Every structure is written in C-alpha cells, then in structure tokens.
PDB file of C-alpha atoms in Angstrom:
ATOM      1  CA  UNK F  14       0.000   0.000   0.000  1.00  0.00           C
ATOM      2  CA  UNK F  15       2.874   2.389   0.742  1.00  0.00           C
ATOM      3  CA  UNK F  16       4.271   1.994  -2.762  1.00  0.00           C
ATOM      4  CA  UNK F  17       0.858   2.531  -4.309  1.00  0.00           C
ATOM      5  CA  UNK F  18       0.256   5.670  -2.218  1.00  0.00           C
ATOM      6  CA  UNK F  19       3.707   7.036  -3.068  1.00  0.00           C
ATOM      7  CA  UNK F  20       3.247   6.686  -6.823  1.00  0.00           C
ATOM      8  CA  UNK F  21      -0.372   7.882  -6.652  1.00  0.00           C
ATOM      9  CA  UNK F  22       0.467  11.072  -4.746  1.00  0.00           C
ATOM     10  CA  UNK F  23       3.775  11.857  -6.451  1.00  0.00           C
ATOM     11  CA  UNK F  24       3.940  14.883  -8.699  1.00  0.00           C
ATOM     12  CA  UNK F  25       6.313  14.955 -11.649  1.00  0.00           C
ATOM     13  CA  UNK F  26       6.903  17.289 -14.554  1.00  0.00           C
ATOM     14  CA  UNK F  27       6.388  15.629 -17.944  1.00  0.00           C
ATOM     15  CA  UNK F  28       9.540  17.072 -19.579  1.00  0.00           C
ATOM     16  CA  UNK F  29      12.310  16.333 -17.063  1.00  0.00           C
ATOM     17  CA  UNK F  30      14.672  13.534 -18.179  1.00  0.00           C
ATOM     18  CA  UNK F  31      15.139  10.576 -15.873  1.00  0.00           C
ATOM     19  CA  UNK F  32      18.503   8.820 -15.728  1.00  0.00           C
ATOM     20  CA  UNK F  33      19.467   5.789 -13.719  1.00  0.00           C
ATOM     21  CA  UNK F  34      22.581   3.893 -12.774  1.00  0.00           C
ATOM     22  CA  UNK F  35      22.574   0.112 -12.690  1.00  0.00           C
ATOM     23  CA  UNK F  36      25.053  -1.932 -10.736  1.00  0.00           C
ATOM     24  CA  UNK F  37      26.031  -5.528 -10.147  1.00  0.00           C
ATOM     25  CA  UNK F  38      28.197  -6.289  -7.161  1.00  0.00           C
ATOM     26  CA  UNK F  39      31.120  -8.646  -7.049  1.00  0.00           C
ATOM     27  CA  UNK F  40      31.956 -10.796  -4.047  1.00  0.00           C
ATOM     28  CA  UNK F  41      35.511  -9.471  -3.790  1.00  0.00           C
ATOM     29  CA  UNK F  42      34.220  -5.916  -3.153  1.00  0.00           C
ATOM     30  CA  UNK F  43      30.992  -6.735  -1.288  1.00  0.00           C
ATOM     31  CA  UNK F  44      30.954  -4.942   2.093  1.00  0.00           C
ATOM     32  CA  UNK F  45      30.424  -7.261   5.038  1.00  0.00           C
ATOM     33  CA  UNK F  46      27.423  -5.192   6.148  1.00  0.00           C
ATOM     34  CA  UNK F  47      25.635  -6.000   2.867  1.00  0.00           C
ATOM     35  CA  UNK F  48      26.396  -9.735   2.718  1.00  0.00           C
ATOM     36  CA  UNK F  49      23.141 -10.985   4.243  1.00  0.00           C
ATOM     37  CA  UNK F  50      20.809  -8.718   2.259  1.00  0.00           C
ATOM     38  CA  UNK F  51      22.761  -9.471  -0.913  1.00  0.00           C
ATOM     39  CA  UNK F  52      22.432 -13.220  -0.479  1.00  0.00           C
ATOM     40  CA  UNK F  53      18.724 -12.859   0.356  1.00  0.00           C
ATOM     41  CA  UNK F  54      18.080 -10.882  -2.845  1.00  0.00           C
ATOM     42  CA  UNK F  55      20.005 -13.464  -4.891  1.00  0.00           C
ATOM     43  CA  UNK F  56      17.884 -16.246  -3.369  1.00  0.00           C
ATOM     44  CA  UNK F  57      14.630 -14.315  -3.767  1.00  0.00           C
ATOM     45  CA  UNK F  58      15.193 -13.222  -7.366  1.00  0.00           C
ATOM     46  CA  UNK F  59      17.063 -16.318  -8.520  1.00  0.00           C
ATOM     47  CA  UNK F  60      19.814 -14.156  -9.932  1.00  0.00           C
ATOM     48  CA  UNK F  61      22.936 -12.406  -8.657  1.00  0.00           C
ATOM     49  CA  UNK F  62      22.478  -9.508 -11.097  1.00  0.00           C
ATOM     50  CA  UNK F  63      21.908  -6.829  -8.458  1.00  0.00           C
ATOM     51  CA  UNK F  64      23.757  -4.171  -6.473  1.00  0.00           C
ATOM     52  CA  UNK F  65      22.762  -5.785  -3.139  1.00  0.00           C
ATOM     53  CA  UNK F  66      19.416  -3.998  -2.963  1.00  0.00           C
ATOM     54  CA  UNK F  67      18.071  -3.399  -6.491  1.00  0.00           C
ATOM     55  CA  UNK F  68      17.999  -5.968  -9.300  1.00  0.00           C
ATOM     56  CA  UNK F  69      19.344  -4.641 -12.636  1.00  0.00           C
ATOM     57  CA  UNK F  70      15.977  -5.214 -14.306  1.00  0.00           C
ATOM     58  CA  UNK F  71      14.237  -3.093 -11.656  1.00  0.00           C
ATOM     59  CA  UNK F  72      16.817  -0.276 -11.729  1.00  0.00           C
ATOM     60  CA  UNK F  73      14.764   2.114 -13.821  1.00  0.00           C
ATOM     61  CA  UNK F  74      13.509   5.633 -13.166  1.00  0.00           C
ATOM     62  CA  UNK F  75       9.842   4.713 -12.983  1.00  0.00           C
ATOM     63  CA  UNK F  76       7.698   2.265 -10.991  1.00  0.00           C
ATOM     64  CA  UNK F  77       7.923  -1.299 -12.268  1.00  0.00           C
ATOM     65  CA  UNK F  78       5.180  -2.968 -10.234  1.00  0.00           C
ATOM     66  CA  UNK F  79       2.680  -0.115  -9.869  1.00  0.00           C
ATOM     67  CA  UNK F  80       0.960   1.052 -13.054  1.00  0.00           C
ATOM     68  CA  UNK F  81      -0.707   4.477 -13.071  1.00  0.00           C
ATOM     69  CA  UNK F  82      -0.543   7.913 -14.712  1.00  0.00           C
ATOM     70  CA  UNK F  83       2.601   8.988 -12.835  1.00  0.00           C
ATOM     71  CA  UNK F  84       4.380   5.778 -13.786  1.00  0.00           C
ATOM     72  CA  UNK F  85       3.561   6.240 -17.460  1.00  0.00           C
ATOM     73  CA  UNK F  86       4.710   9.862 -17.296  1.00  0.00           C
ATOM     74  CA  UNK F  87       8.035   8.859 -15.718  1.00  0.00           C
ATOM     75  CA  UNK F  88       8.530   6.022 -18.195  1.00  0.00           C
ATOM     76  CA  UNK F  89       8.160   8.520 -21.033  1.00  0.00           C
ATOM     77  CA  UNK F  90      10.858  10.684 -19.383  1.00  0.00           C
ATOM     78  CA  UNK F  91      13.362   7.821 -19.183  1.00  0.00           C
ATOM     79  CA  UNK F  92      16.501   8.549 -21.192  1.00  0.00           C
ATOM     80  CA  UNK F  93      17.334   4.854 -21.408  1.00  0.00           C
ATOM     81  CA  UNK F  94      19.100   2.136 -19.496  1.00  0.00           C
ATOM     82  CA  UNK F  95      22.615   2.824 -18.372  1.00  0.00           C
ATOM     83  CA  UNK F  96      25.455   0.387 -18.818  1.00  0.00           C
ATOM     84  CA  UNK F  97      25.816  -1.998 -15.921  1.00  0.00           C
ATOM     85  CA  UNK F  98      28.639  -1.007 -13.586  1.00  0.00           C
ATOM     86  CA  UNK F  99      30.555  -3.109 -11.078  1.00  0.00           C
ATOM     87  CA  UNK F 100      29.335  -1.587  -7.849  1.00  0.00           C
ATOM     88  CA  UNK F 101      27.167  -2.088  -4.790  1.00  0.00           C
ATOM     89  CA  UNK F 102      24.213  -0.042  -3.580  1.00  0.00           C
ATOM     90  CA  UNK F 103      26.173   1.853  -0.938  1.00  0.00           C
ATOM     91  CA  UNK F 104      29.153   2.755  -3.147  1.00  0.00           C
ATOM     92  CA  UNK F 105      28.373   6.506  -3.228  1.00  0.00           C
ATOM     93  CA  UNK F 106      28.671   6.662   0.575  1.00  0.00           C
ATOM     94  CA  UNK F 107      31.782   7.396   2.647  1.00  0.00           C
ATOM     95  CA  UNK F 108      31.323   9.055   6.029  1.00  0.00           C
ATOM     96  CA  UNK F 109      27.804   7.641   6.334  1.00  0.00           C
ATOM     97  CA  UNK F 110      29.092   4.058   6.446  1.00  0.00           C
ATOM     98  CA  UNK F 111      32.252   4.477   8.511  1.00  0.00           C
ATOM     99  CA  UNK F 112      30.549   2.948  11.577  1.00  0.00           C
ATOM    100  CA  UNK F 113      29.860  -0.330   9.720  1.00  0.00           C
ATOM    101  CA  UNK F 114      33.079  -0.495   7.705  1.00  0.00           C
ATOM    102  CA  UNK F 115      35.217  -3.462   8.739  1.00  0.00           C
ATOM    103  CA  UNK F 116      38.919  -4.195   8.363  1.00  0.00           C
ATOM    104  CA  UNK F 117      38.099  -6.513   5.456  1.00  0.00           C
ATOM    105  CA  UNK F 118      36.107  -3.723   3.770  1.00  0.00           C
ATOM    106  CA  UNK F 119      39.123  -1.431   4.108  1.00  0.00           C
ATOM    107  CA  UNK F 120      41.541  -4.052   2.754  1.00  0.00           C
ATOM    108  CA  UNK F 121      39.405  -4.797  -0.301  1.00  0.00           C
ATOM    109  CA  UNK F 122      38.408  -1.140  -0.828  1.00  0.00           C
ATOM    110  CA  UNK F 123      34.672  -1.808  -0.648  1.00  0.00           C
ATOM    111  CA  UNK F 124      33.819   1.879  -0.340  1.00  0.00           C
ATOM    112  CA  UNK F 125      36.718   3.203  -2.403  1.00  0.00           C
ATOM    113  CA  UNK F 126      35.372   4.311  -5.763  1.00  0.00           C
ATOM    114  CA  UNK F 127      34.981   7.479  -7.766  1.00  0.00           C
ATOM    115  CA  UNK F 128      31.874   8.996  -6.180  1.00  0.00           C
ATOM    116  CA  UNK F 129      31.293  11.447  -9.012  1.00  0.00           C
ATOM    117  CA  UNK F 130      30.690   8.608 -11.482  1.00  0.00           C
ATOM    118  CA  UNK F 131      27.187   8.387 -10.046  1.00  0.00           C
ATOM    119  CA  UNK F 132      26.221  11.904 -11.125  1.00  0.00           C
ATOM    120  CA  UNK F 133      28.392  13.668 -13.670  1.00  0.00           C
ATOM    121  CA  UNK F 134      27.991  11.340 -16.686  1.00  0.00           C
ATOM    122  CA  UNK F 135      24.245  11.968 -16.625  1.00  0.00           C
ATOM    123  CA  UNK F 136      24.680  15.725 -16.394  1.00  0.00           C
ATOM    124  CA  UNK F 137      27.024  15.649 -19.401  1.00  0.00           C
ATOM    125  CA  UNK F 138      24.728  13.428 -21.489  1.00  0.00           C
ATOM    126  CA  UNK F 139      21.623  15.464 -20.701  1.00  0.00           C
ATOM    127  CA  UNK F 140      23.408  18.721 -21.515  1.00  0.00           C
ATOM    128  CA  UNK F 141      24.840  17.286 -24.745  1.00  0.00           C
ATOM    129  CA  UNK F 142      21.391  16.301 -26.005  1.00  0.00           C
ATOM    130  CA  UNK F 143      19.722  19.525 -24.904  1.00  0.00           C
ATOM    131  CA  UNK F 144      17.710  18.208 -21.978  1.00  0.00           C
ATOM    132  CA  UNK F 145      19.650  20.487 -19.640  1.00  0.00           C
ATOM    133  CA  UNK F 146      20.155  23.970 -21.028  1.00  0.00           C
ATOM    134  CA  UNK F 147      23.486  25.710 -20.629  1.00  0.00           C
ATOM    135  CA  UNK F 148      23.243  29.080 -18.891  1.00  0.00           C
ATOM    136  CA  UNK F 149      25.093  31.897 -20.669  1.00  0.00           C
ATOM    137  CA  UNK F 150      27.983  33.329 -18.641  1.00  0.00           C
ATOM    138  CA  UNK F 151      26.265  36.707 -18.184  1.00  0.00           C
ATOM    139  CA  UNK F 152      23.239  35.010 -16.522  1.00  0.00           C
ATOM    140  CA  UNK F 153      25.422  33.165 -14.008  1.00  0.00           C
ATOM    141  CA  UNK F 154      26.506  36.370 -12.301  1.00  0.00           C
TER     142      UNK F 154
END
C-alpha cells in the first residue's frame, strides 16, 4: 500500500529527463554489512544480477510494479538504461558508512570508488542532447 500511495500522490513534470545507474556487485568488493541482504536478494530473485538492494531489471527511473498515470509519465521521461557497472548499492557513501566499515572492507576497498561517477555522466549526457540547457555566462553572475 505504501508503494501505491507514493506513486499515486507523487507529482512529476512531464519534460524532465530521468537517468538511472545500474550496478552488479562482485563478491571481492561486497561490504560485510551488505552480505546478508545481498544473499537474500540473490535467493529471492534467482539471480545475482543486483547491487545488493536493487535488481538490474528493476533499476529504472519509474515504478515497475505499480501502473498508473505517474508511472507512465516517468517512463516517457526515461533517457534509457545505463550500462551496468561493477558496484554495490552503498558505493556513493563514505562518512555515512564508517561505523559499519570493517577491516576486510578497508583491505578490499569496498567503499573506495569514484563517487562522481554516479552523477556527472548523466549531467554531461543530458546537456549534450539539450535536456539540460546551458546558462550563458552573463546570466550566471
């Protein structure tokens, strides 16, 4: 019911592009704190193609299991599926996960990745194709 209420009450503009990032984790970089949930999702979905919390086929910018007007609007705004990256769901985090980071996580660099890879490629692509308009220098000031 919570999902249904969220997508029913959500308000979205029909012309804003939606980009997503899809990830599949690898055991040699899986943080210890995500091991249990990762194995549960693999068992539940029957596939290890997930980032520990979201399956690659569900990693889209619109609701997959709830069909309504907002979902159709968001689906029309989708720029397309991103390439699958080797990453886990918490990879953008640093300070927020320090309290659960273990020695093994530090040794294997579980949280060591380029954090900007989650944002800047989509800004560049959307600007290149005109979805995001460049602001002239004189308007920036």
